[in-house]
Coordinates of C-alpha atoms and ligand atoms in Angstrom, one line a residue:
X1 CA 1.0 2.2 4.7
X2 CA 0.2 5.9 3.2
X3 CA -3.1 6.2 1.6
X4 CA -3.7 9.0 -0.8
X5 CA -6.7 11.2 -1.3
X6 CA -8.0 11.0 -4.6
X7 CA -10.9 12.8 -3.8
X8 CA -13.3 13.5 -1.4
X9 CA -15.0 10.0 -2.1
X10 CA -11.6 8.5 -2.4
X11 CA -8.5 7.4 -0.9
X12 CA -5.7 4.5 -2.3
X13 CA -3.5 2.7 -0.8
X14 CA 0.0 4.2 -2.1
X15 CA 1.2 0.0 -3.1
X16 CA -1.5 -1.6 -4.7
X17 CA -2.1 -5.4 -5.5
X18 CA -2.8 -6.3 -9.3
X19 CA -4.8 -9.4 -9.8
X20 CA -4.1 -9.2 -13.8
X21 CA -2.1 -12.6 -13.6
X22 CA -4.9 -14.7 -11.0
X23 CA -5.9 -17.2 -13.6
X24 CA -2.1 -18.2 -13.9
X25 CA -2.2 -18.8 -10.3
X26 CA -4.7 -21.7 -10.4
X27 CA -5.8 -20.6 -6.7
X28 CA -9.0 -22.0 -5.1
X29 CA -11.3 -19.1 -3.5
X30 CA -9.9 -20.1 -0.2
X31 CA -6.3 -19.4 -1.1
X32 CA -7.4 -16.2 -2.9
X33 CA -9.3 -15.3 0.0
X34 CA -6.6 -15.8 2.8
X35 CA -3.7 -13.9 0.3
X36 CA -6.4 -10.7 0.0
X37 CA -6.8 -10.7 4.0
X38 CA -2.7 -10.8 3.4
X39 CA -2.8 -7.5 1.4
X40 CA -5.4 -6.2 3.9
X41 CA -3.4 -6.9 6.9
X42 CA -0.4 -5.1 5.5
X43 CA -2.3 -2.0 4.9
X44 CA -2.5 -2.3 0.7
X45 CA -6.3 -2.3 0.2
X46 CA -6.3 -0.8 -2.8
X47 CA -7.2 -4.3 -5.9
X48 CA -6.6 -3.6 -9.3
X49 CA -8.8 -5.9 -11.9
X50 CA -10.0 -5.6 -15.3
X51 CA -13.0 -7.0 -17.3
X52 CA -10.5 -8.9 -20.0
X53 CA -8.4 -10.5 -17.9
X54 CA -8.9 -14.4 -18.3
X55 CA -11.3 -12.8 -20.2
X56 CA -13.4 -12.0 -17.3
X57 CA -12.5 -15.1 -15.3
X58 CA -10.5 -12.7 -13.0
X59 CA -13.7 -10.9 -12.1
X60 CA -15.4 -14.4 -11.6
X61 CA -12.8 -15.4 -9.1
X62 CA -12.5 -12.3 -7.2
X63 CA -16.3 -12.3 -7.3
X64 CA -16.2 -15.4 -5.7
X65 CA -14.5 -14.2 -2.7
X66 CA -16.5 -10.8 -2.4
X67 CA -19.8 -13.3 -2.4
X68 CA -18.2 -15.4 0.4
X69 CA -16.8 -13.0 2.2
X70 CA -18.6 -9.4 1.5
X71 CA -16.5 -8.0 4.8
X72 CA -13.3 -8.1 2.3
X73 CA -14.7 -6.5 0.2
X74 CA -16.0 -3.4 2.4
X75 CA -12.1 -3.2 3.4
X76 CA -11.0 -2.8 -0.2
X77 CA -11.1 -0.4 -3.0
X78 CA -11.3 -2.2 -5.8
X79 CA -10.7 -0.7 -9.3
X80 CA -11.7 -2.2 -12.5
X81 CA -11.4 -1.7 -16.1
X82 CA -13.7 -1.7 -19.5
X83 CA -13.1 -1.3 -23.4
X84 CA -10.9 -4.3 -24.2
X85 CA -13.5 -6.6 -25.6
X86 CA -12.3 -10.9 -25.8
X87 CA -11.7 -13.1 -28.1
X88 CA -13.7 -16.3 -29.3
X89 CA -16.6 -17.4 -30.1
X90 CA -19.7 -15.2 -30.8
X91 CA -23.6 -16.3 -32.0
X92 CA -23.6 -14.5 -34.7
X93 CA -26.9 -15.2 -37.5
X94 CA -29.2 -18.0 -37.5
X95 CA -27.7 -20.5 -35.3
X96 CA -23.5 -19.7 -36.7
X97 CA -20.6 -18.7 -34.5
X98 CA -17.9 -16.3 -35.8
X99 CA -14.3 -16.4 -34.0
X100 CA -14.3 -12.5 -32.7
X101 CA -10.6 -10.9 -32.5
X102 CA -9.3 -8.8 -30.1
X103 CA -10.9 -5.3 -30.0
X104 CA -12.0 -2.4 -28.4
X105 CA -15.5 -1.2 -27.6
X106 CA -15.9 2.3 -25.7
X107 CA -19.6 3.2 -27.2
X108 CA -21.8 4.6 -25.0
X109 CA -24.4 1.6 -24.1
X110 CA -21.1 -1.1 -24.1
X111 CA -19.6 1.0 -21.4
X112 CA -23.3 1.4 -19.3
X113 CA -23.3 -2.5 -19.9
X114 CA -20.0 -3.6 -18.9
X115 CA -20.2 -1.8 -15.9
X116 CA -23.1 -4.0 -14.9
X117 CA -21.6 -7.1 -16.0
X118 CA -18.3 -6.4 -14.0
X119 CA -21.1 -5.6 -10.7
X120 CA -22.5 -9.0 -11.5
X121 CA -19.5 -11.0 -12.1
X122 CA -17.7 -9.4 -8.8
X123 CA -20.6 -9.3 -6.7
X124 CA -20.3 -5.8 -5.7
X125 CA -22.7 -3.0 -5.7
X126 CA -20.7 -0.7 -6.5
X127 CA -16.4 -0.4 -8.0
X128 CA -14.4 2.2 -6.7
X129 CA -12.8 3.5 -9.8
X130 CA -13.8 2.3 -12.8
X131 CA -10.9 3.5 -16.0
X132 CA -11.3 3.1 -20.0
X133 CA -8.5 0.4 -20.5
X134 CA -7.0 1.5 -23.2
X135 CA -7.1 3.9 -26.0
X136 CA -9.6 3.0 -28.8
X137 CA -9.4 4.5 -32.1
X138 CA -13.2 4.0 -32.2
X139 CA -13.5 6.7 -29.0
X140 CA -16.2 9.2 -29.0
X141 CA -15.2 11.4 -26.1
X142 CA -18.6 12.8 -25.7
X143 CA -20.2 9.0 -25.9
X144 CA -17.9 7.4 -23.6
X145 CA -18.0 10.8 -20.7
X146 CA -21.9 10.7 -20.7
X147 CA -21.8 6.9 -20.3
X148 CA -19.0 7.2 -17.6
X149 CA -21.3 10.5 -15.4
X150 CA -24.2 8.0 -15.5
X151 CA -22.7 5.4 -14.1
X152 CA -21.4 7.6 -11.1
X153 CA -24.5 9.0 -10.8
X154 CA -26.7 6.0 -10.9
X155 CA -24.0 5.3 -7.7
X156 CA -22.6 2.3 -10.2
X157 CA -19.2 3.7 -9.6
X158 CA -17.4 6.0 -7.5
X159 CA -14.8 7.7 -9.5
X160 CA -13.5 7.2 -12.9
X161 CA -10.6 7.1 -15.2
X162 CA -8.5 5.5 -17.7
X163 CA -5.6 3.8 -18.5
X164 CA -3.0 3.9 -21.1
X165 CA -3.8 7.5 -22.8
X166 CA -1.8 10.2 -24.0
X167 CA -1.9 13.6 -23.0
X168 CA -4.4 14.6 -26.3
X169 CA -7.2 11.5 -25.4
X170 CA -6.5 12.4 -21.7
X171 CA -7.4 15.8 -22.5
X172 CA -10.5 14.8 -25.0
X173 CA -11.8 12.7 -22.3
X174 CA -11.6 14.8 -19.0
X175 CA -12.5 17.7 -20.7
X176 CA -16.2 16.1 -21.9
X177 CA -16.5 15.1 -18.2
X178 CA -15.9 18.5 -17.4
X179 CA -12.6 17.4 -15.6
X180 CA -13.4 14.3 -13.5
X181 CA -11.1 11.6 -14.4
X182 CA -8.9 11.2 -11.6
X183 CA -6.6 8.4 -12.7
X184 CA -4.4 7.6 -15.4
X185 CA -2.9 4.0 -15.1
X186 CA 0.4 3.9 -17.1
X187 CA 3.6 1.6 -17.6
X188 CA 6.3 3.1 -16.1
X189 CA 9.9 1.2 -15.1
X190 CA 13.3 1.9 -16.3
X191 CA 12.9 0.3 -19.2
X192 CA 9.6 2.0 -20.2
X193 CA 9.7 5.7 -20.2
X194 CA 6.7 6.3 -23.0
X195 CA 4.8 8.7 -20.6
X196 CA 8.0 10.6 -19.8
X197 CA 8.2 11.2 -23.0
X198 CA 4.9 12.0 -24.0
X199 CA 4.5 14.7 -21.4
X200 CA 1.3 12.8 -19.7
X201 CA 3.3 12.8 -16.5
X202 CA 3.7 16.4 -16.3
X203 CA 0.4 17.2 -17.3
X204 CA -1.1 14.8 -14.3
X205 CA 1.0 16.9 -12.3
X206 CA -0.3 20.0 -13.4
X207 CA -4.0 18.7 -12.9
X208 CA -2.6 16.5 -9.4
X209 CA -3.7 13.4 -10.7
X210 CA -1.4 10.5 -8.8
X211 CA -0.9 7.6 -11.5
X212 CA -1.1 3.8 -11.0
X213 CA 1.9 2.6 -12.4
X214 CA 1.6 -1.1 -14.2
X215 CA 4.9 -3.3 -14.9
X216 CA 6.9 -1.3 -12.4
X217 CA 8.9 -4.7 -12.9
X218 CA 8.7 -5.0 -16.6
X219 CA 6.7 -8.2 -15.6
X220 CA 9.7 -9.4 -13.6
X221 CA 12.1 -9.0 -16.9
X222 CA 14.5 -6.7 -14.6
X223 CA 15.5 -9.8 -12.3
X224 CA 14.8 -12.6 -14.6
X225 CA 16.2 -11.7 -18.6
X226 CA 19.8 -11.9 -19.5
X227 CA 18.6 -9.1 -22.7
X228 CA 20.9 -6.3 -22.1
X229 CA 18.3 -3.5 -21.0
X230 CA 17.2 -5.4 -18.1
X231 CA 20.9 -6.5 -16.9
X232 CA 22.0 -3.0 -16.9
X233 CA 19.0 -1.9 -14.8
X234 CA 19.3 -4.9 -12.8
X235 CA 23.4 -4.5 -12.1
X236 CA 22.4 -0.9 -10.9
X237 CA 19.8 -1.7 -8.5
X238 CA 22.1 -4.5 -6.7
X239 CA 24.7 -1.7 -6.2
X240 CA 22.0 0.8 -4.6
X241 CA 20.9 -2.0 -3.0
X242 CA 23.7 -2.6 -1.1
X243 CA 24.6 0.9 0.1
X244 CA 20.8 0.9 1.5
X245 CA 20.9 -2.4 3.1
X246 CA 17.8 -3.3 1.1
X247 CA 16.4 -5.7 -1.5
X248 CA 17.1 -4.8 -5.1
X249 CA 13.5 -4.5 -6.1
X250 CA 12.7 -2.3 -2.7
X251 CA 15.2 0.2 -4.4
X252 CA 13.1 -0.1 -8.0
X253 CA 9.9 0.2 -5.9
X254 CA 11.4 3.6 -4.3
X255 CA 12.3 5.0 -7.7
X256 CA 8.9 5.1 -8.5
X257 CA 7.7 6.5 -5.2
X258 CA 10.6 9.0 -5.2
X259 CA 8.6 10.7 -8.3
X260 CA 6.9 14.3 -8.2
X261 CA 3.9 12.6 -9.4
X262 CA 2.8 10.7 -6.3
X263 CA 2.7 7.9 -8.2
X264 CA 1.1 4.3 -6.7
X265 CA 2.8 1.6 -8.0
X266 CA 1.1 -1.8 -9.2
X267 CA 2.5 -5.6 -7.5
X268 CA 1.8 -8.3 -9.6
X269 CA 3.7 -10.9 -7.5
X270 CA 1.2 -13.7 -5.9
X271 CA 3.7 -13.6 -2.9
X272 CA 3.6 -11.9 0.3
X273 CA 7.1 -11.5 0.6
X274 CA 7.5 -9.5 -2.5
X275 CA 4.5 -7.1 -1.2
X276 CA 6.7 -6.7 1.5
X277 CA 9.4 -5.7 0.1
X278 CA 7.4 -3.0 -2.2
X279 CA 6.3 -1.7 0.9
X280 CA 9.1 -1.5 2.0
X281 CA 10.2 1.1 -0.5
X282 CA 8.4 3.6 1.7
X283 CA 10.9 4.0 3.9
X284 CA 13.6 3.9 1.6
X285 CA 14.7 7.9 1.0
X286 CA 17.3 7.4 -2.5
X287 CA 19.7 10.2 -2.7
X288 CA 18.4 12.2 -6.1
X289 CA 21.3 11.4 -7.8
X290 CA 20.3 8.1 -7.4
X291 CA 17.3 8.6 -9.2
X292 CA 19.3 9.5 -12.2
X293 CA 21.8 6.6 -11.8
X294 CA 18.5 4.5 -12.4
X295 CA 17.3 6.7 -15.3
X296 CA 20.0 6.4 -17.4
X297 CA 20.7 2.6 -16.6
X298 CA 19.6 1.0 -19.8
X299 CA 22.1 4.3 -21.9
X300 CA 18.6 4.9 -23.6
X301 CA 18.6 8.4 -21.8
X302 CA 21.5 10.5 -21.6
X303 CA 22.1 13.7 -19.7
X304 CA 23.0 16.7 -22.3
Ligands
NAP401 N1 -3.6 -1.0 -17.4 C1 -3.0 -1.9 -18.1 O1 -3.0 -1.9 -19.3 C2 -2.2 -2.9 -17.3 C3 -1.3 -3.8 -18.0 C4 -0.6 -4.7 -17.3 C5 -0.8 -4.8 -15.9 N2 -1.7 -4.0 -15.3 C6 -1.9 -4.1 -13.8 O2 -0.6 -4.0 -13.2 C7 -0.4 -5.1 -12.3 C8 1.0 -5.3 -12.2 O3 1.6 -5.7 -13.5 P1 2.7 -6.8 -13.6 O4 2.1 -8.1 -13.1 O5 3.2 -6.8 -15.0 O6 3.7 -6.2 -12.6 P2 5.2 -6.6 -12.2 O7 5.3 -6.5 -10.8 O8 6.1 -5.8 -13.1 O9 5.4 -8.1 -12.7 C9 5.0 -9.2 -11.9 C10 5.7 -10.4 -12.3 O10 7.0 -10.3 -12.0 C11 7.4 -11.5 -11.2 N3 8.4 -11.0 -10.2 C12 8.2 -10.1 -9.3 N4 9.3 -9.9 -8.5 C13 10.2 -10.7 -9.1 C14 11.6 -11.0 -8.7 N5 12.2 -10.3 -7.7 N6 12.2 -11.9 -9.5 C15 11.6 -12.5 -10.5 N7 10.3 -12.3 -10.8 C16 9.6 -11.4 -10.1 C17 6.1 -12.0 -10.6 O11 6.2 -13.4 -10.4 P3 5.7 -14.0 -9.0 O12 4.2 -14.0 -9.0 O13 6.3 -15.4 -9.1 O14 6.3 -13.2 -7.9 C18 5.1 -11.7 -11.7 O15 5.1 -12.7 -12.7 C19 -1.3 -6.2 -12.9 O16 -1.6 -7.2 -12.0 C20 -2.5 -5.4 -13.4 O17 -3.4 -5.2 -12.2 C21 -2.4 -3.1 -16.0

């Protein structure tokens, strides 16, 4: 496995293991615990979570595991994520309920607080890297950097970032934290090119910020949907495939790794077997031109 240096504080494992789909897994803490040691053994230590997913029952579980068995969680970084606030059923007034809709909350004391909750819930002291999920209309850069520096100085969180901005809110962010974000977790595949486009990816070059990259599979779509986009895609990875003696999604997983931008690509799979053959991508070397058989795949880009 290569592990890259974030910073000083530090390092992730280049593949990392997404836990976003856990609750669809309907795993005991025993199965969850034995497929972590799984990751472990294979080198990715690097766990992605986030406070919304199952609505915090992701947290919960993995919490569980952390309680049981704290050594797995010294091996591990684990990365979590804030703002996206759930859905249901809120007190709200003398003794009523009011169904809350999806939302986002980045104000300064819902930050400082979800931090705590996600400590709680996951039974940790501290998270690795702790990201603003998505962009929120709502944002106050200033509110949300001064909540975000507390938290790494109270020693809540190690380093920070966010997920899912453009290069402006990138840049409103970082710049009130006086430049410490160190991640921006973004979809990336061949069917998803929005931070291409955007220029985000060039500007976390410039600044030598290595992204996680979410849905490197479209959610599985590339090997499971007949739509058009994903057949294309997937017809050209089983020809690369072949000429590299590998497994189609190695080849998809090396695309992403073959990238200036260093980037560290998210598995969502809950099997072993598919880790290993995103691991396997590290060994895979595509030709460049390669690269650009897989860019243009879907005919949404096209070479001038
Ligand atoms: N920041 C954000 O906004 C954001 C958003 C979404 C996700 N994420 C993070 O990114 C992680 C990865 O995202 P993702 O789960 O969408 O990643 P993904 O790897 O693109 O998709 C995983 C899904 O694809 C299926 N799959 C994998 N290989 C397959 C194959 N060869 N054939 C058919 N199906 C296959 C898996 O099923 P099996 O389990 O059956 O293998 C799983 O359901 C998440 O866990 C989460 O941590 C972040």
């Amino acid at each position: 496995m290569e592990y890259v240096k974030i910073t000083e504080n530090l390092s992730l494992s280049r593949i990392i293991q997404g836990f976003w789909r856990l609750t669809d897994w309907h795993w005991d803490t025993e199965t969850l615990a034995e497929f972590m040691r799984g990751c472990i053994v294979r080198g990715v230590t690097t766990f992605d979570t986030a406070e919304i997913y199952g609505n915090t029952l992701c947290e919960r579980e993995m919490g569980k595991v952390f309680a049981k068995y704290p050594e797995i969680r010294r091996q591990i970084q684990l990365v979590t994520k804030t703002g996206i606030k759930k859905i249901g059923g809120m007190p709200y007034g003398e003794g009523k309920t009011v169904q809350i809709a999806k939302h986002y909350d980045t104000r300064y004391e819902t930050i400082k607080q979800a931090c705590r909750d996600s400590l709680e819930r996951l039974h940790c002291g501290y998270i690795d890297l702790y990201l603003i999920h998505r962009e929120d209309p709502l944002l106050d850069p200033h509110a949300a950097a001064k909540a975000l520096l507390e938290l790494k100085e109270e020693g809540l969180v190690r380093e920070i970032g966010v997920s899912n901005f453009d290069p402006w809110k990138f840049n409103a962010l970082n710049n009130c934290t006086g430049g410490q974000l160190v991640m921006n977790q973004i979809e990336f595949s061949p069917v998803c090119y929005e931070h291409l486009d955007s220029g985000m990816l060039d500007l976390l070059l410039e600044k030598g910020i290595h992204p996680m990259i979410w849905s490197p599979l479209a959610g599985g779509k590339i090997f499971t949907s007949e739509e058009a986009p994903y057949q294309k895609v997937r017809s050209v990875l089983e020809e690369i495939a072949e000429r590299h003696h590998t497994a189609p999604e190695t080849v998809l997983y090396a695309w992403i790794l073959y990238h200036p931008a260093g980037m560290l690509p998210l598995v969502g799979s809950n099997k072993l077997y598919r880790l290993d053959n995103a691991i396997a991508a590290l060994d895979i070397r595509l030709e460049h031109w390669e690269w650009y058989e897989i860019y243009l795949a879907t005919g949404e880009k096209r070479m001038r």
